[in-house]
Amino acid sequence: MIGYIKGTVTTFEKQACFVETSGIGYRIFISDIDKEKLRVGENIKLYTYMAVREDAIQLYGFIEKESYDLFLILISVSKIGPKVAMGILSSIDINSFCNAIQKKSISVLTKLPGIGKKTAERLVLELKDKIAVSNVENVESDTESSTSGTVPENEAVMILKSLGYQEYEIMPVLKSIKKEFKDPMELVRAVLFEMGKKHS
């Protein structure tokens, strides 16, 4: 098995990137979250998992070792394959996922792609003893810090939650917006605009 690959990003596909090393280009499936962190021409190291099927051999890559470890945990769950696992990692950060498992938040899990109620219940059942409690503590501290921002930021979060968005969806986008807003509604519109770009 290929443990990791170090090389240069040469191009992107919808769900993958190509990494060239020693004259060989590897097609590596990556999460949307990792894809946003990479740039063409950048030298990177990706932890990899090789999935072997009768009709294909595919590489899955991860910038962080923690993402790779969670991926391995996810595919250990019955009926969760690499594609569903990558969909989960594309839609929620690690701490928020661990928090959802420990708190048995079925409503959060069922919003993830490919996860229905029965699968969400299976994830909780099979992973509650595998997910470290320390991850939950990290999430709770992150949540506290997220609600201790500026007044417009706090109000924007409350408005977005009232529209049905979860904090794990809101906070990464909110933190990526560098401009300061005095009007919470302007900030809400900016967050919704950035979310729309991700799904376009």
PDB file of C-alpha atoms in Angstrom:
ATOM      1  CA  MET A   1       0.000   0.000   0.000  1.00  0.00           C
ATOM      2  CA  ILE A   2       1.145   3.551  -0.752  1.00  0.00           C
ATOM      3  CA  GLY A   3       1.354   5.366   2.594  1.00  0.00           C
ATOM      4  CA  TYR A   4       1.789   8.895   1.275  1.00  0.00           C
ATOM      5  CA  ILE A   5       2.792  10.779  -1.850  1.00  0.00           C
ATOM      6  CA  LYS A   6       4.953  13.911  -2.027  1.00  0.00           C
ATOM      7  CA  GLY A   7       4.896  15.864  -5.254  1.00  0.00           C
ATOM      8  CA  THR A   8       3.536  18.794  -7.218  1.00  0.00           C
ATOM      9  CA  VAL A   9      -0.139  19.474  -7.879  1.00  0.00           C
ATOM     10  CA  THR A  10      -0.546  19.712 -11.653  1.00  0.00           C
ATOM     11  CA  THR A  11      -4.307  19.904 -12.195  1.00  0.00           C
ATOM     12  CA  PHE A  12      -7.725  19.353 -10.621  1.00  0.00           C
ATOM     13  CA  GLU A  13     -10.822  17.384 -11.474  1.00  0.00           C
ATOM     14  CA  LYS A  14     -14.193  17.746  -9.761  1.00  0.00           C
ATOM     15  CA  GLN A  15     -13.347  15.283  -6.977  1.00  0.00           C
ATOM     16  CA  ALA A  16      -9.639  14.686  -7.491  1.00  0.00           C
ATOM     17  CA  CYS A  17      -6.251  16.230  -8.079  1.00  0.00           C
ATOM     18  CA  PHE A  18      -3.214  15.054 -10.028  1.00  0.00           C
ATOM     19  CA  VAL A  19       0.095  14.967  -8.163  1.00  0.00           C
ATOM     20  CA  GLU A  20       3.307  14.468 -10.129  1.00  0.00           C
ATOM     21  CA  THR A  21       6.338  12.878  -8.511  1.00  0.00           C
ATOM     22  CA  SER A  22       9.392  11.439 -10.292  1.00  0.00           C
ATOM     23  CA  GLY A  23       7.676  11.859 -13.651  1.00  0.00           C
ATOM     24  CA  ILE A  24       4.560   9.906 -12.621  1.00  0.00           C
ATOM     25  CA  GLY A  25       1.185  11.604 -12.231  1.00  0.00           C
ATOM     26  CA  TYR A  26      -1.104  10.129  -9.573  1.00  0.00           C
ATOM     27  CA  ARG A  27      -4.847  10.747  -9.748  1.00  0.00           C
ATOM     28  CA  ILE A  28      -5.908  11.157  -6.122  1.00  0.00           C
ATOM     29  CA  PHE A  29      -9.463  11.637  -4.871  1.00  0.00           C
ATOM     30  CA  ILE A  30      -9.648  14.356  -2.220  1.00  0.00           C
ATOM     31  CA  SER A  31     -12.339  15.992  -0.099  1.00  0.00           C
ATOM     32  CA  ASP A  32     -13.776  19.381  -1.024  1.00  0.00           C
ATOM     33  CA  ILE A  33     -12.305  20.810   2.177  1.00  0.00           C
ATOM     34  CA  ASP A  34      -8.776  19.681   1.219  1.00  0.00           C
ATOM     35  CA  LYS A  35      -9.286  20.773  -2.398  1.00  0.00           C
ATOM     36  CA  GLU A  36      -9.872  24.352  -1.289  1.00  0.00           C
ATOM     37  CA  LYS A  37      -6.489  24.331   0.446  1.00  0.00           C
ATOM     38  CA  LEU A  38      -4.474  23.205  -2.603  1.00  0.00           C
ATOM     39  CA  ARG A  39      -3.122  25.184  -5.557  1.00  0.00           C
ATOM     40  CA  VAL A  40      -1.686  24.143  -8.928  1.00  0.00           C
ATOM     41  CA  GLY A  41       2.115  24.161  -8.774  1.00  0.00           C
ATOM     42  CA  GLU A  42       2.169  23.631  -5.008  1.00  0.00           C
ATOM     43  CA  ASN A  43       4.438  20.971  -3.498  1.00  0.00           C
ATOM     44  CA  ILE A  44       2.420  18.825  -1.107  1.00  0.00           C
ATOM     45  CA  LYS A  45       2.356  15.626   0.896  1.00  0.00           C
ATOM     46  CA  LEU A  46      -0.849  13.590   0.898  1.00  0.00           C
ATOM     47  CA  TYR A  47      -1.529  10.595   3.123  1.00  0.00           C
ATOM     48  CA  THR A  48      -3.119   8.002   0.859  1.00  0.00           C
ATOM     49  CA  TYR A  49      -5.440   5.030   0.951  1.00  0.00           C
ATOM     50  CA  MET A  50      -5.586   2.628  -1.986  1.00  0.00           C
ATOM     51  CA  ALA A  51      -9.026   1.140  -2.629  1.00  0.00           C
ATOM     52  CA  VAL A  52      -8.889  -2.006  -4.741  1.00  0.00           C
ATOM     53  CA  ARG A  53     -12.035  -3.228  -6.498  1.00  0.00           C
ATOM     54  CA  GLU A  54     -12.595  -5.727  -9.259  1.00  0.00           C
ATOM     55  CA  ASP A  55     -13.022  -2.962 -11.824  1.00  0.00           C
ATOM     56  CA  ALA A  56     -10.765  -0.204 -10.456  1.00  0.00           C
ATOM     57  CA  ILE A  57      -7.837   0.779  -8.251  1.00  0.00           C
ATOM     58  CA  GLN A  58      -8.310   4.241  -6.734  1.00  0.00           C
ATOM     59  CA  LEU A  59      -6.191   6.461  -4.495  1.00  0.00           C
ATOM     60  CA  TYR A  60      -7.736   8.677  -1.816  1.00  0.00           C
ATOM     61  CA  GLY A  61      -5.603  11.443  -0.353  1.00  0.00           C
ATOM     62  CA  PHE A  62      -5.624  13.610   2.776  1.00  0.00           C
ATOM     63  CA  ILE A  63      -3.600  16.656   3.774  1.00  0.00           C
ATOM     64  CA  GLU A  64      -3.968  15.969   7.495  1.00  0.00           C
ATOM     65  CA  LYS A  65      -3.230  12.666   9.230  1.00  0.00           C
ATOM     66  CA  GLU A  66      -6.365  13.184  11.358  1.00  0.00           C
ATOM     67  CA  SER A  67      -8.542  13.192   8.223  1.00  0.00           C
ATOM     68  CA  TYR A  68      -6.845  10.020   7.013  1.00  0.00           C
ATOM     69  CA  ASP A  69      -7.417   8.342  10.375  1.00  0.00           C
ATOM     70  CA  LEU A  70     -11.100   9.316  10.427  1.00  0.00           C
ATOM     71  CA  PHE A  71     -11.493   8.047   6.871  1.00  0.00           C
ATOM     72  CA  LEU A  72     -10.191   4.630   7.955  1.00  0.00           C
ATOM     73  CA  ILE A  73     -12.624   4.626  10.881  1.00  0.00           C
ATOM     74  CA  LEU A  74     -15.529   5.556   8.617  1.00  0.00           C
ATOM     75  CA  ILE A  75     -14.919   2.809   6.072  1.00  0.00           C
ATOM     76  CA  SER A  76     -14.781   0.294   8.916  1.00  0.00           C
ATOM     77  CA  VAL A  77     -18.513   0.925   9.410  1.00  0.00           C
ATOM     78  CA  SER A  78     -20.737  -1.498   7.539  1.00  0.00           C
ATOM     79  CA  LYS A  79     -22.101  -0.106   4.257  1.00  0.00           C
ATOM     80  CA  ILE A  80     -19.819   2.966   4.382  1.00  0.00           C
ATOM     81  CA  GLY A  81     -17.463   2.879   1.402  1.00  0.00           C
ATOM     82  CA  PRO A  82     -14.684   5.273   0.379  1.00  0.00           C
ATOM     83  CA  LYS A  83     -16.971   7.514  -1.699  1.00  0.00           C
ATOM     84  CA  VAL A  84     -19.473   8.016   1.132  1.00  0.00           C
ATOM     85  CA  ALA A  85     -16.614   8.562   3.590  1.00  0.00           C
ATOM     86  CA  MET A  86     -15.130  11.248   1.337  1.00  0.00           C
ATOM     87  CA  GLY A  87     -18.559  12.850   1.026  1.00  0.00           C
ATOM     88  CA  ILE A  88     -18.697  13.100   4.809  1.00  0.00           C
ATOM     89  CA  LEU A  89     -15.203  14.601   5.009  1.00  0.00           C
ATOM     90  CA  SER A  90     -16.186  17.099   2.291  1.00  0.00           C
ATOM     91  CA  SER A  91     -19.224  18.289   4.238  1.00  0.00           C
ATOM     92  CA  ILE A  92     -18.192  18.569   7.884  1.00  0.00           C
ATOM     93  CA  ASP A  93     -15.012  19.230   9.827  1.00  0.00           C
ATOM     94  CA  ILE A  94     -13.562  16.479  12.005  1.00  0.00           C
ATOM     95  CA  ASN A  95     -14.386  18.010  15.386  1.00  0.00           C
ATOM     96  CA  SER A  96     -18.004  18.708  14.446  1.00  0.00           C
ATOM     97  CA  PHE A  97     -18.414  15.139  13.214  1.00  0.00           C
ATOM     98  CA  CYS A  98     -16.931  13.695  16.408  1.00  0.00           C
ATOM     99  CA  ASN A  99     -19.205  15.953  18.428  1.00  0.00           C
ATOM    100  CA  ALA A 100     -22.249  14.732  16.485  1.00  0.00           C
ATOM    101  CA  ILE A 101     -21.290  11.100  17.118  1.00  0.00           C
ATOM    102  CA  GLN A 102     -20.729  11.549  20.843  1.00  0.00           C
ATOM    103  CA  LYS A 103     -23.928  13.563  21.286  1.00  0.00           C
ATOM    104  CA  LYS A 104     -25.899  11.196  19.034  1.00  0.00           C
ATOM    105  CA  SER A 105     -26.994  14.117  16.868  1.00  0.00           C
ATOM    106  CA  ILE A 106     -28.893  12.188  14.218  1.00  0.00           C
ATOM    107  CA  SER A 107     -30.280  15.432  12.752  1.00  0.00           C
ATOM    108  CA  VAL A 108     -26.726  16.639  12.013  1.00  0.00           C
ATOM    109  CA  LEU A 109     -25.568  13.316  10.580  1.00  0.00           C
ATOM    110  CA  THR A 110     -28.557  12.919   8.247  1.00  0.00           C
ATOM    111  CA  LYS A 111     -27.634  16.215   6.565  1.00  0.00           C
ATOM    112  CA  LEU A 112     -24.413  14.619   5.322  1.00  0.00           C
ATOM    113  CA  PRO A 113     -24.436  13.221   1.745  1.00  0.00           C
ATOM    114  CA  GLY A 114     -25.400   9.550   1.505  1.00  0.00           C
ATOM    115  CA  ILE A 115     -26.439   9.342   5.156  1.00  0.00           C
ATOM    116  CA  GLY A 116     -30.037   8.444   5.952  1.00  0.00           C
ATOM    117  CA  LYS A 117     -31.503   7.913   9.398  1.00  0.00           C
ATOM    118  CA  LYS A 118     -30.589   4.212   9.625  1.00  0.00           C
ATOM    119  CA  THR A 119     -27.030   4.869   8.487  1.00  0.00           C
ATOM    120  CA  ALA A 120     -26.716   7.755  10.955  1.00  0.00           C
ATOM    121  CA  GLU A 121     -27.866   5.480  13.772  1.00  0.00           C
ATOM    122  CA  ARG A 122     -25.349   2.863  12.630  1.00  0.00           C
ATOM    123  CA  LEU A 123     -22.560   5.452  12.653  1.00  0.00           C
ATOM    124  CA  VAL A 124     -23.395   6.423  16.225  1.00  0.00           C
ATOM    125  CA  LEU A 125     -23.625   2.806  17.334  1.00  0.00           C
ATOM    126  CA  GLU A 126     -20.372   1.678  15.737  1.00  0.00           C
ATOM    127  CA  LEU A 127     -18.264   4.806  16.287  1.00  0.00           C
ATOM    128  CA  LYS A 128     -19.240   6.109  19.722  1.00  0.00           C
ATOM    129  CA  ASP A 129     -16.452   4.081  21.355  1.00  0.00           C
ATOM    130  CA  LYS A 130     -13.914   4.785  18.589  1.00  0.00           C
ATOM    131  CA  ILE A 131     -14.166   8.573  18.510  1.00  0.00           C
ATOM    132  CA  ALA A 132     -11.997  10.269  21.131  1.00  0.00           C
ATOM    133  CA  VAL A 133     -13.854  12.302  23.752  1.00  0.00           C
ATOM    134  CA  SER A 134     -11.078  14.912  23.520  1.00  0.00           C
ATOM    135  CA  ASN A 135     -12.360  15.761  20.058  1.00  0.00           C
ATOM    136  CA  VAL A 136     -15.741  16.638  21.553  1.00  0.00           C
ATOM    137  CA  GLU A 137     -14.092  18.909  24.083  1.00  0.00           C
ATOM    138  CA  ASN A 138     -12.293  20.673  21.246  1.00  0.00           C
ATOM    139  CA  VAL A 139     -15.575  21.204  19.447  1.00  0.00           C
ATOM    140  CA  GLU A 140     -17.223  22.661  22.531  1.00  0.00           C
ATOM    141  CA  SER A 141     -14.373  25.103  23.045  1.00  0.00           C
ATOM    142  CA  ASP A 142     -14.509  26.025  19.351  1.00  0.00           C
ATOM    143  CA  THR A 143     -18.231  26.637  19.639  1.00  0.00           C
ATOM    144  CA  GLU A 144     -17.719  28.902  22.626  1.00  0.00           C
ATOM    145  CA  SER A 145     -15.109  30.924  20.771  1.00  0.00           C
ATOM    146  CA  SER A 146     -17.342  31.148  17.691  1.00  0.00           C
ATOM    147  CA  THR A 147     -20.084  32.801  19.712  1.00  0.00           C
ATOM    148  CA  SER A 148     -17.696  35.240  21.382  1.00  0.00           C
ATOM    149  CA  GLY A 149     -16.944  37.184  18.208  1.00  0.00           C
ATOM    150  CA  THR A 150     -18.169  40.640  17.277  1.00  0.00           C
ATOM    151  CA  VAL A 151     -21.820  41.572  17.713  1.00  0.00           C
ATOM    152  CA  PRO A 152     -22.519  41.423  13.926  1.00  0.00           C
ATOM    153  CA  GLU A 153     -20.865  37.974  13.750  1.00  0.00           C
ATOM    154  CA  ASN A 154     -22.914  36.607  16.649  1.00  0.00           C
ATOM    155  CA  GLU A 155     -26.127  38.006  15.203  1.00  0.00           C
ATOM    156  CA  ALA A 156     -25.270  36.661  11.744  1.00  0.00           C
ATOM    157  CA  VAL A 157     -24.758  33.173  13.202  1.00  0.00           C
ATOM    158  CA  MET A 158     -28.132  33.335  14.944  1.00  0.00           C
ATOM    159  CA  ILE A 159     -29.858  34.471  11.730  1.00  0.00           C
ATOM    160  CA  LEU A 160     -28.238  31.711   9.661  1.00  0.00           C
ATOM    161  CA  LYS A 161     -29.197  29.105  12.262  1.00  0.00           C
ATOM    162  CA  SER A 162     -32.795  30.343  12.077  1.00  0.00           C
ATOM    163  CA  LEU A 163     -32.623  29.703   8.326  1.00  0.00           C
ATOM    164  CA  GLY A 164     -31.751  26.056   8.993  1.00  0.00           C
ATOM    165  CA  TYR A 165     -27.959  26.124   8.684  1.00  0.00           C
ATOM    166  CA  GLN A 166     -25.793  24.274  11.192  1.00  0.00           C
ATOM    167  CA  GLU A 167     -22.833  25.850  12.986  1.00  0.00           C
ATOM    168  CA  TYR A 168     -20.405  23.439  11.336  1.00  0.00           C
ATOM    169  CA  GLU A 169     -21.572  24.843   7.968  1.00  0.00           C
ATOM    170  CA  ILE A 170     -21.493  28.483   9.029  1.00  0.00           C
ATOM    171  CA  MET A 171     -18.243  28.911  10.966  1.00  0.00           C
ATOM    172  CA  PRO A 172     -15.656  27.865   8.324  1.00  0.00           C
ATOM    173  CA  VAL A 173     -17.245  30.252   5.821  1.00  0.00           C
ATOM    174  CA  LEU A 174     -17.591  33.033   8.385  1.00  0.00           C
ATOM    175  CA  LYS A 175     -13.931  32.732   9.356  1.00  0.00           C
ATOM    176  CA  SER A 176     -12.859  32.851   5.694  1.00  0.00           C
ATOM    177  CA  ILE A 177     -14.450  36.279   5.182  1.00  0.00           C
ATOM    178  CA  LYS A 178     -11.754  38.855   5.954  1.00  0.00           C
ATOM    179  CA  LYS A 179     -13.854  42.011   5.526  1.00  0.00           C
ATOM    180  CA  GLU A 180     -15.405  43.422   8.697  1.00  0.00           C
ATOM    181  CA  PHE A 181     -19.133  44.123   8.678  1.00  0.00           C
ATOM    182  CA  LYS A 182     -21.094  46.419  10.984  1.00  0.00           C
ATOM    183  CA  ASP A 183     -24.457  45.248   9.638  1.00  0.00           C
ATOM    184  CA  PRO A 184     -25.187  41.572  10.464  1.00  0.00           C
ATOM    185  CA  MET A 185     -27.482  41.243   7.425  1.00  0.00           C
ATOM    186  CA  GLU A 186     -24.633  42.256   5.113  1.00  0.00           C
ATOM    187  CA  LEU A 187     -22.503  39.581   6.747  1.00  0.00           C
ATOM    188  CA  VAL A 188     -25.314  37.017   6.329  1.00  0.00           C
ATOM    189  CA  ARG A 189     -25.521  37.864   2.621  1.00  0.00           C
ATOM    190  CA  ALA A 190     -21.732  37.507   2.297  1.00  0.00           C
ATOM    191  CA  VAL A 191     -21.798  34.073   3.977  1.00  0.00           C
ATOM    192  CA  LEU A 192     -24.690  32.889   1.801  1.00  0.00           C
ATOM    193  CA  PHE A 193     -22.843  34.136  -1.297  1.00  0.00           C
ATOM    194  CA  GLU A 194     -19.714  32.138  -0.349  1.00  0.00           C
ATOM    195  CA  MET A 195     -21.821  29.038   0.388  1.00  0.00           C
ATOM    196  CA  GLY A 196     -23.483  29.403  -3.006  1.00  0.00           C
ATOM    197  CA  LYS A 197     -20.088  29.489  -4.733  1.00  0.00           C
ATOM    198  CA  LYS A 198     -19.081  26.223  -3.072  1.00  0.00           C
ATOM    199  CA  HIS A 199     -22.178  24.441  -4.356  1.00  0.00           C
ATOM    200  CA  SER A 200     -22.179  25.966  -7.858  1.00  0.00           C
TER     201      SER A 200
END
